[in-house]
């Protein structure tokens, strides 16, 4: 039988999916053990048990000075920036994507501009953003917006143009105005795509967020990681990394679930 | 004044001439079939009737009106595919035929109730009541085309344009669709233009069959000369003309 036709059965598939995680965990434990055996003071690869302890402390014990649990503060600050940036980007890309996809005038005016914009390396703009928007929340949100909006806009515009011309003509024969075509024909058909764009962009959004927080901030997940780096607090860094990964995963899962619930027509053909 | 009149219409893309000197008139209630070789410009002609495209030269008018500049509710259309909205349920697709013309694209309150009642009647008429809440993707090809025709008719267009509407259907379904279309026609007295590749279908459904072809060939450059209507058959009475001559001239029977 050909390799391409060999499929894992259900319980086997779950096990297979778990394998890389287990391998990673075991490899880390062994490496950490080896380093700690050689030098019990080693900070580079703390034992999993140490990380768990640290994690528990970070999640539950308030800071001595501020009496707040820093991890939750950081999480709230970072999520607000991330969701703000991604939300604004989604709204902008939807408006401009629909305009570029549907209106020849908007396409002639904007499509080149957006294409060029998407080539600008956003992180290179970070100093400018700090100068223009200050070191506060705004510059971080703007970095995310600048970083992911052009790509999402281009993709959505393309999706709008991919809607069969027949449908657009049909809507016109039913008396639909440009506005109704945008709102009732194009918009509902690209919404699922918008959600998948957001899912795809979240990785970059996190990257931009953590970069901006690392450079200038006084609260936030990225800020904390780069702060404790000075003390080589690997256990804290790893806890934060795992926590960020978990947050990213949950957000992605939520979006996927929403998409599947909200757009039953996408799957009607399956 | 004819109901639909096409006067000396030309169409070209770049320096390629597609159609030239196309003139034809049709009366209200007439069913005009259009046949011709692939790529000769049948869909182009239909797109101009639809006002999706404007002719390079010439005029197309419905009831003496001016040549339209964009598609509107006077012209209904059914394409071979993509004629219904995939994100709307079967019933909502029919409701869209009434709702899309409103400011916000949907009906509210009493108007919505009435439209829903009419949609249900149409659903019964096109035999899709049992799938009213489903999305088009879960329907068979024949059901999707019935929905597309029902949707087009719900908007009550002056003329109905069909571009190979049954081209993607299997022969059995196609025959059912013929009966379906003939019944609808008898009920509504629609004026229909239908492009088809199936000659039998063209003669069976049409009152007339227009044949598009290039009248001459330029041996140097086949793109110079566009196609035009080379034949205009009377397709009533099984394609045999003058079968009803006695109705028109009873005096002939005496002799
Ligand atoms: N927008 C366009 N720009 C340039 N050329 C076009 C355009 N639309 C159609 N054509 C060309 O015009 C010719 C006629 O096309 P049309 O679609 O009208 O043919 P048709 O008779 O409907 O063919 P078929 O039977 O295959 O559907 C084709 O050669 C096509 O390549
Ligand atoms: Mg065609």
Coordinates of C-alpha atoms and ligand atoms in Angstrom, one line a residue:
Chain A
X1 CA 0.0 0.0 0.0
X2 CA 1.2 3.5 -0.8
X3 CA 2.3 5.7 2.1
X4 CA -0.1 8.4 0.9
X5 CA -3.0 6.0 1.4
X6 CA -2.1 4.8 4.9
X7 CA -4.2 6.6 7.6
X8 CA -4.0 6.3 11.4
X9 CA -7.2 5.0 13.1
X10 CA -8.9 7.3 15.6
X11 CA -7.2 6.3 18.9
X12 CA -3.9 6.0 17.2
X13 CA -4.3 9.5 15.7
X14 CA -4.7 11.0 19.1
X15 CA -1.6 9.2 20.4
X16 CA 0.4 10.3 17.4
X17 CA -0.6 13.9 18.0
X18 CA 0.6 13.6 21.6
X19 CA 4.0 12.1 20.6
X20 CA 5.8 15.4 19.7
X21 CA 4.7 17.0 22.9
X22 CA 5.9 14.1 25.0
X23 CA 9.2 13.9 23.2
X24 CA 9.8 17.6 23.8
X25 CA 8.9 17.3 27.4
X26 CA 11.1 14.2 27.9
X27 CA 14.0 15.8 26.0
X28 CA 13.8 18.9 28.1
X29 CA 13.7 17.0 31.4
X30 CA 16.7 14.9 30.4
X31 CA 18.7 18.0 29.4
X32 CA 17.7 19.9 32.5
X33 CA 18.6 16.9 34.7
X34 CA 22.0 16.6 33.1
X35 CA 22.8 20.3 33.6
X36 CA 21.5 20.3 37.2
X37 CA 23.5 17.2 38.0
X38 CA 26.7 18.9 36.8
X39 CA 25.9 22.2 38.5
X40 CA 22.9 22.4 40.9
X41 CA 23.0 26.3 40.7
X42 CA 22.4 26.2 36.9
X43 CA 19.7 28.6 35.9
X44 CA 19.5 27.9 32.2
X45 CA 17.2 24.9 32.2
X46 CA 15.2 24.8 35.4
X47 CA 13.6 21.5 36.3
X48 CA 10.0 21.1 35.3
X49 CA 9.1 20.9 39.0
X50 CA 10.7 24.3 39.6
X51 CA 8.8 25.8 36.7
X52 CA 5.6 24.4 38.1
X53 CA 6.4 25.9 41.5
X54 CA 7.3 29.3 39.9
X55 CA 4.1 29.2 37.8
X56 CA 2.0 28.6 40.9
X57 CA 3.7 31.5 42.6
X58 CA 3.3 33.8 39.6
X59 CA -0.4 33.1 39.2
X60 CA -1.3 33.4 42.9
X61 CA 1.1 35.4 45.0
X62 CA 0.7 39.2 44.8
X63 CA 3.6 41.5 44.4
X64 CA 5.0 42.8 47.7
X65 CA 5.0 46.4 46.7
X66 CA 1.9 46.8 44.5
X67 CA -0.1 44.1 46.2
X68 CA -1.3 43.0 42.8
X69 CA -0.6 39.7 41.0
X70 CA 1.7 40.9 38.3
X71 CA 1.0 38.1 35.9
X72 CA -2.7 38.9 35.7
X73 CA -1.9 42.6 35.3
X74 CA 0.5 41.8 32.5
X75 CA -2.0 39.5 30.9
X76 CA -4.8 42.1 31.0
X77 CA -2.6 44.9 29.6
X78 CA -1.2 42.7 26.8
X79 CA -4.6 41.2 25.8
X80 CA -6.1 44.7 25.7
X81 CA -3.4 45.9 23.4
X82 CA -3.6 42.8 21.3
X83 CA -7.3 42.6 20.9
X84 CA -7.5 46.3 20.4
X85 CA -5.0 46.2 17.6
X86 CA -6.4 43.1 16.0
X87 CA -10.0 44.4 16.3
X88 CA -9.1 47.7 14.6
X89 CA -7.2 45.9 11.9
X90 CA -10.1 43.6 11.2
X91 CA -12.5 46.5 10.9
X92 CA -10.2 48.5 8.7
X93 CA -9.4 45.5 6.5
X94 CA -13.0 44.7 6.1
X95 CA -13.9 48.2 5.0
X96 CA -11.0 48.7 2.7
X97 CA -11.2 45.1 1.4
X98 CA -14.8 45.5 0.5
X99 CA -14.2 48.9 -1.1
X100 CA -11.2 47.7 -3.1
X101 CA -12.9 44.4 -4.1
X102 CA -16.2 46.0 -5.2
X103 CA -15.5 49.5 -6.4
X104 CA -13.2 50.0 -9.5
X105 CA -12.4 53.6 -8.3
X106 CA -11.3 52.4 -4.9
X107 CA -9.3 49.6 -6.5
X108 CA -7.6 52.0 -8.9
X109 CA -6.8 54.4 -6.1
X110 CA -5.8 52.0 -3.3
X111 CA -4.7 48.6 -4.4
X112 CA -1.2 49.6 -5.3
X113 CA -0.8 51.6 -2.2
X114 CA -1.9 48.7 0.1
X115 CA 0.5 46.4 -1.8
X116 CA 3.4 48.7 -1.2
X117 CA 2.3 49.3 2.4
X118 CA 2.4 45.6 3.1
X119 CA 6.1 45.5 2.1
X120 CA 7.1 48.0 4.8
X121 CA 8.8 46.1 7.7
X122 CA 6.6 47.2 10.6
X123 CA 9.3 46.8 13.3
X124 CA 11.5 49.2 11.4
X125 CA 8.8 51.8 12.0
X126 CA 8.7 51.2 15.8
X127 CA 11.0 54.1 16.6
X128 CA 8.9 56.4 14.5
X129 CA 5.8 55.2 16.3
X130 CA 7.3 55.8 19.7
X131 CA 8.2 59.3 18.6
X132 CA 4.9 60.1 17.0
X133 CA 2.5 58.3 19.4
X134 CA 4.6 58.4 22.6
X135 CA 5.5 55.4 24.8
X136 CA 1.9 54.7 25.9
X137 CA -0.6 52.3 24.7
X138 CA -1.3 53.9 21.4
X139 CA 2.1 53.2 19.8
X140 CA 1.8 49.5 20.6
X141 CA -1.7 49.2 19.2
X142 CA -0.7 51.2 16.1
X143 CA 2.3 48.9 15.5
X144 CA -0.1 45.9 15.5
X145 CA -2.5 47.7 13.2
X146 CA 0.3 48.7 10.7
X147 CA 1.8 45.3 10.9
X148 CA -1.3 43.2 10.0
X149 CA -3.8 45.4 8.3
X150 CA -2.2 45.6 4.8
X151 CA -2.0 41.8 4.5
X152 CA -5.6 41.3 5.7
X153 CA -6.9 44.0 3.4
X154 CA -5.2 42.5 0.3
X155 CA -6.5 39.1 1.1
X156 CA -10.0 40.2 1.7
X157 CA -10.1 42.4 -1.4
X158 CA -9.0 39.3 -3.4
X159 CA -11.7 37.3 -1.8
X160 CA -14.3 39.8 -2.7
X161 CA -13.1 39.8 -6.3
X162 CA -13.2 36.0 -6.3
X163 CA -17.0 36.1 -5.6
X164 CA -18.4 34.9 -8.9
X165 CA -19.4 37.8 -11.1
X166 CA -22.7 36.0 -11.8
X167 CA -23.7 36.7 -8.2
X168 CA -23.0 40.4 -8.4
X169 CA -24.9 40.6 -11.6
X170 CA -27.8 38.6 -10.2
X171 CA -28.0 40.9 -7.2
X172 CA -28.2 43.9 -9.6
X173 CA -31.1 42.3 -11.5
X174 CA -32.9 42.0 -8.2
X175 CA -32.5 45.8 -7.7
X176 CA -29.7 45.8 -5.2
X177 CA -27.7 49.0 -4.8
X178 CA -23.9 49.0 -4.4
X179 CA -24.4 49.3 -0.7
X180 CA -26.8 46.4 -0.5
X181 CA -24.5 44.3 -2.6
X182 CA -21.6 45.1 -0.2
X183 CA -23.7 44.5 2.9
X184 CA -25.8 41.5 1.8
X185 CA -23.8 39.7 -0.8
X186 CA -20.1 40.4 -0.3
X187 CA -19.8 41.0 3.4
X188 CA -21.5 37.7 4.6
X189 CA -19.4 35.7 2.1
X190 CA -16.0 37.2 3.2
X191 CA -16.7 37.2 7.0
X192 CA -15.5 33.6 7.4
X193 CA -12.4 34.6 5.5
X194 CA -12.0 37.6 7.9
X195 CA -12.0 35.3 10.8
X196 CA -9.4 33.0 9.3
X197 CA -7.3 36.1 8.4
X198 CA -7.5 37.1 12.0
X199 CA -6.4 33.6 13.1
X200 CA -3.5 33.8 10.7
X201 CA -2.5 37.3 11.8
X202 CA -2.5 36.6 15.5
X203 CA 1.0 35.2 15.3
X204 CA 2.4 38.4 13.8
X205 CA 0.3 40.4 16.2
X206 CA 1.8 38.7 19.2
X207 CA 5.2 39.3 17.7
X208 CA 4.7 43.0 17.2
X209 CA 3.1 43.3 20.7
X210 CA 6.0 41.6 22.5
X211 CA 8.6 43.5 20.5
X212 CA 6.9 46.9 21.4
X213 CA 6.5 45.9 25.0
X214 CA 10.1 44.8 25.2
X215 CA 11.3 48.1 24.0
X216 CA 9.2 50.5 26.0
X217 CA 6.5 49.6 28.6
X218 CA 6.0 49.2 32.3
X219 CA 3.4 46.4 32.2
X220 CA 2.7 43.5 29.8
X221 CA 3.7 40.0 29.1
X222 CA 6.5 41.0 26.8
X223 CA 7.8 43.6 29.2
X224 CA 8.0 41.1 32.0
X225 CA 9.9 38.6 30.0
X226 CA 12.5 41.1 28.9
X227 CA 12.7 42.5 32.5
X228 CA 13.4 39.2 34.2
X229 CA 15.9 38.2 31.4
X230 CA 18.4 40.4 33.3
X231 CA 18.2 38.0 36.3
X232 CA 18.3 35.0 34.0
X233 CA 15.0 33.9 35.6
X234 CA 14.4 31.2 33.1
X235 CA 11.6 29.7 35.2
X236 CA 9.7 32.9 34.9
X237 CA 10.3 33.3 31.2
X238 CA 9.3 29.8 30.5
X239 CA 6.1 30.2 32.5
X240 CA 5.3 33.3 30.6
X241 CA 6.1 31.7 27.2
X242 CA 3.8 28.7 28.0
X243 CA 1.1 31.1 29.2
X244 CA 1.3 33.2 26.0
X245 CA 1.2 30.0 23.9
X246 CA -1.9 28.9 25.9
X247 CA -3.6 32.2 25.4
X248 CA -2.9 32.2 21.7
X249 CA -4.2 28.7 21.4
X250 CA -7.4 29.5 23.2
X251 CA -8.0 32.6 21.1
X252 CA -7.5 30.6 18.0
X253 CA -9.8 27.8 19.1
X254 CA -12.5 30.3 20.0
X255 CA -12.3 31.9 16.6
X256 CA -12.5 28.6 14.9
X257 CA -15.5 27.6 16.9
X258 CA -17.3 30.9 16.3
X259 CA -16.5 30.6 12.6
X260 CA -18.0 27.1 12.4
X261 CA -21.1 28.1 14.4
X262 CA -21.7 31.3 12.6
X263 CA -21.4 30.2 9.0
X264 CA -23.3 26.9 8.6
X265 CA -23.6 27.5 4.8
X266 CA -19.9 27.1 4.4
X267 CA -20.2 23.5 5.4
X268 CA -23.6 22.7 3.8
X269 CA -21.8 21.4 0.7
X270 CA -19.7 18.9 2.6
Chain B
X1 CA -43.0 49.1 -31.6
X2 CA -41.7 45.8 -30.6
X3 CA -41.4 44.8 -27.0
X4 CA -37.6 44.1 -27.3
X5 CA -35.7 45.7 -30.1
X6 CA -32.1 45.3 -30.9
X7 CA -30.9 47.7 -33.7
X8 CA -27.6 47.3 -35.5
X9 CA -25.6 46.2 -32.5
X10 CA -21.8 45.7 -32.6
X11 CA -19.5 44.5 -29.9
X12 CA -15.7 44.3 -29.9
X13 CA -13.0 43.6 -27.3
X14 CA -9.9 45.4 -28.1
X15 CA -9.5 45.0 -31.8
X16 CA -11.4 41.7 -31.9
X17 CA -14.8 42.1 -33.4
X18 CA -17.2 39.7 -31.7
X19 CA -20.6 40.7 -32.9
X20 CA -21.6 42.9 -35.8
X21 CA -24.8 44.2 -37.4
X22 CA -27.1 42.3 -34.9
X23 CA -30.7 43.4 -35.4
X24 CA -33.6 41.5 -34.0
X25 CA -37.0 42.2 -32.4
X26 CA -39.1 40.1 -30.2
X27 CA -42.7 40.4 -29.1
X28 CA -44.0 40.3 -25.5
X29 CA -44.3 36.7 -24.4
X30 CA -42.0 35.3 -27.1
X31 CA -39.5 32.6 -26.2
X32 CA -36.4 33.1 -28.3
X33 CA -33.7 30.4 -28.3
X34 CA -30.2 31.3 -29.3
X35 CA -27.7 28.7 -30.7
X36 CA -24.3 28.9 -32.3
X37 CA -20.8 27.6 -32.2
X38 CA -18.8 27.9 -29.0
X39 CA -17.2 31.3 -28.6
X40 CA -19.2 33.0 -31.3
X41 CA -20.7 35.6 -28.9
X42 CA -24.0 34.2 -27.7
X43 CA -23.2 35.0 -24.0
X44 CA -21.9 38.4 -25.2
X45 CA -25.2 39.1 -26.8
X46 CA -27.1 38.0 -23.6
X47 CA -24.8 40.2 -21.5
X48 CA -25.7 43.2 -23.6
X49 CA -29.4 42.4 -23.3
X50 CA -28.8 42.2 -19.6
X51 CA -26.9 45.6 -19.8
X52 CA -24.0 44.0 -18.0
X53 CA -22.1 45.3 -21.0
X54 CA -22.9 48.2 -23.3
X55 CA -22.8 47.6 -27.1
X56 CA -19.9 49.2 -28.9
X57 CA -22.4 50.5 -31.4
X58 CA -26.2 50.2 -31.7
X59 CA -29.2 50.3 -29.4
X60 CA -31.1 47.8 -27.3
X61 CA -34.4 48.8 -25.9
X62 CA -37.3 47.3 -24.0
X63 CA -40.6 48.8 -24.8
X64 CA -39.0 51.7 -26.5
X65 CA -36.8 52.7 -23.5
X66 CA -33.2 53.9 -23.8
X67 CA -30.3 51.5 -23.9
X68 CA -29.7 50.6 -20.3
X69 CA -26.3 51.2 -18.7
X70 CA -26.4 48.6 -15.9
X71 CA -28.4 45.6 -14.9
X72 CA -31.8 46.4 -13.3
X73 CA -35.0 44.7 -12.3
X74 CA -36.3 44.8 -15.8
X75 CA -34.0 42.0 -16.7
X76 CA -34.0 38.7 -14.9
X77 CA -31.1 36.3 -15.4
X78 CA -30.2 32.7 -14.7
X79 CA -26.7 31.5 -15.5
X80 CA -25.4 28.0 -15.8
X81 CA -24.1 28.2 -12.2
X82 CA -23.5 30.7 -9.4
X83 CA -27.0 32.1 -9.9
X84 CA -28.1 31.8 -6.3
X85 CA -26.5 33.2 -3.1
X86 CA -24.7 30.4 -1.2
X87 CA -24.9 32.1 2.2
X88 CA -28.7 32.4 2.1
X89 CA -31.1 29.6 2.7
X90 CA -33.5 28.6 -0.1
X91 CA -36.3 30.7 1.3
X92 CA -34.0 33.7 2.0
X93 CA -32.8 33.5 -1.6
X94 CA -36.4 34.0 -2.8
X95 CA -37.0 36.8 -0.2
X96 CA -33.8 38.5 -1.5
X97 CA -35.6 39.0 -4.8
X98 CA -37.9 41.4 -3.0
X99 CA -35.7 42.6 -0.2
X100 CA -32.6 43.5 -2.1
X101 CA -34.3 46.5 -3.8
X102 CA -34.9 48.2 -0.4
X103 CA -32.6 50.6 1.2
X104 CA -30.9 48.2 3.6
X105 CA -31.4 45.1 1.5
X106 CA -34.0 43.4 3.8
X107 CA -37.7 43.7 4.5
X108 CA -39.1 44.3 7.9
X109 CA -42.5 43.8 9.7
X110 CA -45.6 43.4 7.6
X111 CA -43.8 43.6 4.3
X112 CA -41.5 40.8 5.4
X113 CA -44.5 38.6 6.4
X114 CA -46.1 39.2 3.0
X115 CA -42.9 38.5 1.2
X116 CA -42.4 35.3 3.2
X117 CA -45.9 34.2 2.2
X118 CA -45.2 34.8 -1.4
X119 CA -41.8 33.0 -1.1
X120 CA -43.7 30.0 0.3
X121 CA -46.0 30.0 -2.6
X122 CA -43.1 30.2 -5.0
X123 CA -41.4 27.4 -3.0
X124 CA -44.4 25.2 -3.5
X125 CA -44.5 26.2 -7.2
X126 CA -40.9 25.2 -7.8
X127 CA -41.2 22.1 -5.6
X128 CA -38.6 23.2 -3.0
X129 CA -40.8 23.6 0.1
X130 CA -39.2 20.6 1.8
X131 CA -35.7 22.3 1.6
X132 CA -36.8 25.8 2.5
X133 CA -34.3 26.1 5.4
X134 CA -31.4 24.5 3.6
X135 CA -28.5 26.2 1.9
X136 CA -28.1 25.9 -1.8
X137 CA -24.9 23.8 -1.6
X138 CA -26.9 20.9 -0.2
X139 CA -29.3 21.0 -3.2
X140 CA -28.9 19.0 -6.4
X141 CA -28.0 20.9 -9.6
X142 CA -31.6 20.7 -10.9
X143 CA -33.0 22.1 -7.6
X144 CA -30.5 24.9 -7.6
X145 CA -31.5 25.9 -11.1
X146 CA -35.2 25.7 -10.2
X147 CA -34.4 28.0 -7.3
X148 CA -32.5 30.4 -9.6
X149 CA -35.4 30.6 -12.0
X150 CA -37.9 31.0 -9.1
X151 CA -35.7 33.8 -7.7
X152 CA -35.5 35.6 -11.0
X153 CA -39.3 35.4 -11.5
X154 CA -40.0 36.6 -8.0
X155 CA -38.5 40.0 -9.1
X156 CA -41.1 40.1 -11.9
X157 CA -38.6 41.1 -14.7
X158 CA -39.8 42.3 -18.1
X159 CA -37.5 39.8 -19.9
X160 CA -35.9 36.7 -18.6
X161 CA -32.4 35.8 -19.8
X162 CA -31.1 32.3 -19.6
X163 CA -27.5 31.4 -20.4
X164 CA -27.2 27.6 -20.8
X165 CA -29.4 27.2 -17.7
X166 CA -29.6 23.4 -18.0
X167 CA -26.1 22.9 -19.5
X168 CA -24.7 21.3 -16.3
X169 CA -27.7 18.9 -15.7
X170 CA -28.1 15.3 -16.6
X171 CA -30.5 14.4 -19.4
X172 CA -33.3 13.2 -17.2
X173 CA -33.3 16.3 -15.0
X174 CA -33.0 18.4 -18.1
X175 CA -36.3 17.0 -19.4
X176 CA -38.0 17.7 -16.1
X177 CA -36.6 21.3 -16.2
X178 CA -38.1 21.7 -19.7
X179 CA -41.6 20.8 -18.4
X180 CA -41.1 23.0 -15.4
X181 CA -40.1 26.0 -17.6
X182 CA -42.9 25.4 -20.1
X183 CA -45.5 25.4 -17.2
X184 CA -44.0 28.6 -15.7
X185 CA -44.1 30.2 -19.2
X186 CA -47.8 29.3 -19.7
X187 CA -48.6 30.9 -16.4
X188 CA -46.6 34.1 -16.7
X189 CA -46.4 34.8 -20.4
X190 CA -42.7 35.7 -19.9
X191 CA -40.5 37.0 -22.7
X192 CA -37.5 34.8 -22.6
X193 CA -34.1 34.7 -24.3
X194 CA -32.3 31.4 -23.8
X195 CA -28.8 30.5 -25.0
X196 CA -28.3 26.7 -25.4
X197 CA -26.0 24.2 -27.0
X198 CA -28.7 21.7 -27.4
X199 CA -30.6 22.2 -30.7
X200 CA -33.4 19.9 -29.7
X201 CA -33.9 22.0 -26.5
X202 CA -33.8 25.2 -28.6
X203 CA -36.6 24.0 -30.9
X204 CA -38.6 22.3 -28.2
X205 CA -38.8 25.4 -25.9
X206 CA -38.4 28.3 -28.3
X207 CA -41.0 30.0 -30.5
X208 CA -38.0 31.1 -32.5
X209 CA -34.5 29.9 -32.9
X210 CA -31.7 32.4 -33.7
X211 CA -28.5 31.1 -35.1
X212 CA -25.3 33.1 -34.5
X213 CA -22.4 32.7 -36.9
X214 CA -19.9 34.6 -38.8
X215 CA -21.4 35.7 -42.1
X216 CA -18.0 35.7 -43.9
X217 CA -14.5 34.6 -43.1
X218 CA -11.5 36.9 -43.5
X219 CA -8.8 34.4 -44.5
X220 CA -6.0 36.8 -43.3
X221 CA -7.5 37.6 -39.9
X222 CA -10.5 35.8 -38.4
X223 CA -10.8 38.4 -35.7
X224 CA -11.8 41.2 -38.1
X225 CA -15.3 39.9 -38.7
X226 CA -17.8 39.3 -35.9
X227 CA -20.7 37.0 -35.8
X228 CA -24.3 38.0 -36.5
X229 CA -27.7 36.3 -36.7
X230 CA -27.5 34.2 -39.8
X231 CA -30.9 32.3 -39.4
X232 CA -34.1 33.1 -37.6
X233 CA -36.3 30.0 -37.5
X234 CA -39.9 29.9 -36.6
X235 CA -39.9 27.0 -34.1
X236 CA -43.6 26.8 -33.4
X237 CA -45.6 23.8 -34.4
X238 CA -42.5 21.6 -34.2
X239 CA -40.5 23.8 -36.5
X240 CA -42.8 23.6 -39.5
X241 CA -43.9 27.1 -40.5
X242 CA -47.4 28.1 -41.6
X243 CA -49.1 25.3 -39.7
X244 CA -51.6 27.9 -38.3
X245 CA -52.1 29.7 -41.6
X246 CA -55.7 28.6 -41.7
X247 CA -56.3 30.4 -38.4
X248 CA -55.0 33.6 -40.0
X249 CA -56.6 33.2 -43.4
X250 CA -59.7 31.0 -43.1
X251 CA -60.6 31.8 -46.6
X252 CA -57.9 29.5 -47.9
X253 CA -59.7 26.5 -46.5
X254 CA -62.7 27.1 -48.8
X255 CA -60.6 26.6 -52.0
Ligands
LIG1 N1 -14.7 40.6 -21.4 C1 -14.1 40.0 -22.5 N2 -12.9 40.5 -23.0 C2 -12.3 40.0 -24.0 N3 -12.8 39.0 -24.8 C3 -14.0 38.4 -24.4 C4 -14.7 38.9 -23.2 N4 -15.8 38.2 -23.1 C5 -15.8 37.3 -24.1 N5 -14.7 37.4 -24.8 C6 -14.4 36.7 -26.1 O1 -15.5 36.9 -26.9 C7 -15.8 35.7 -27.6 C8 -17.3 35.4 -27.4 O2 -17.5 35.0 -26.1 P1 -18.9 34.4 -25.6 O3 -18.8 34.1 -24.2 O4 -20.0 35.4 -25.9 O5 -19.1 33.1 -26.5 P2 -20.3 32.1 -26.4 O6 -20.9 32.1 -27.7 O7 -21.2 32.3 -25.3 O8 -19.5 30.8 -26.2 P3 -19.9 29.5 -25.4 O9 -20.8 28.7 -26.2 O10 -18.6 28.7 -25.2 O11 -20.5 29.9 -24.1 C9 -14.9 34.6 -27.0 O12 -13.9 34.3 -28.0 C10 -14.4 35.2 -25.8 O13 -13.0 34.8 -25.7
LIG2 MG1 -21.5 31.4 -23.4

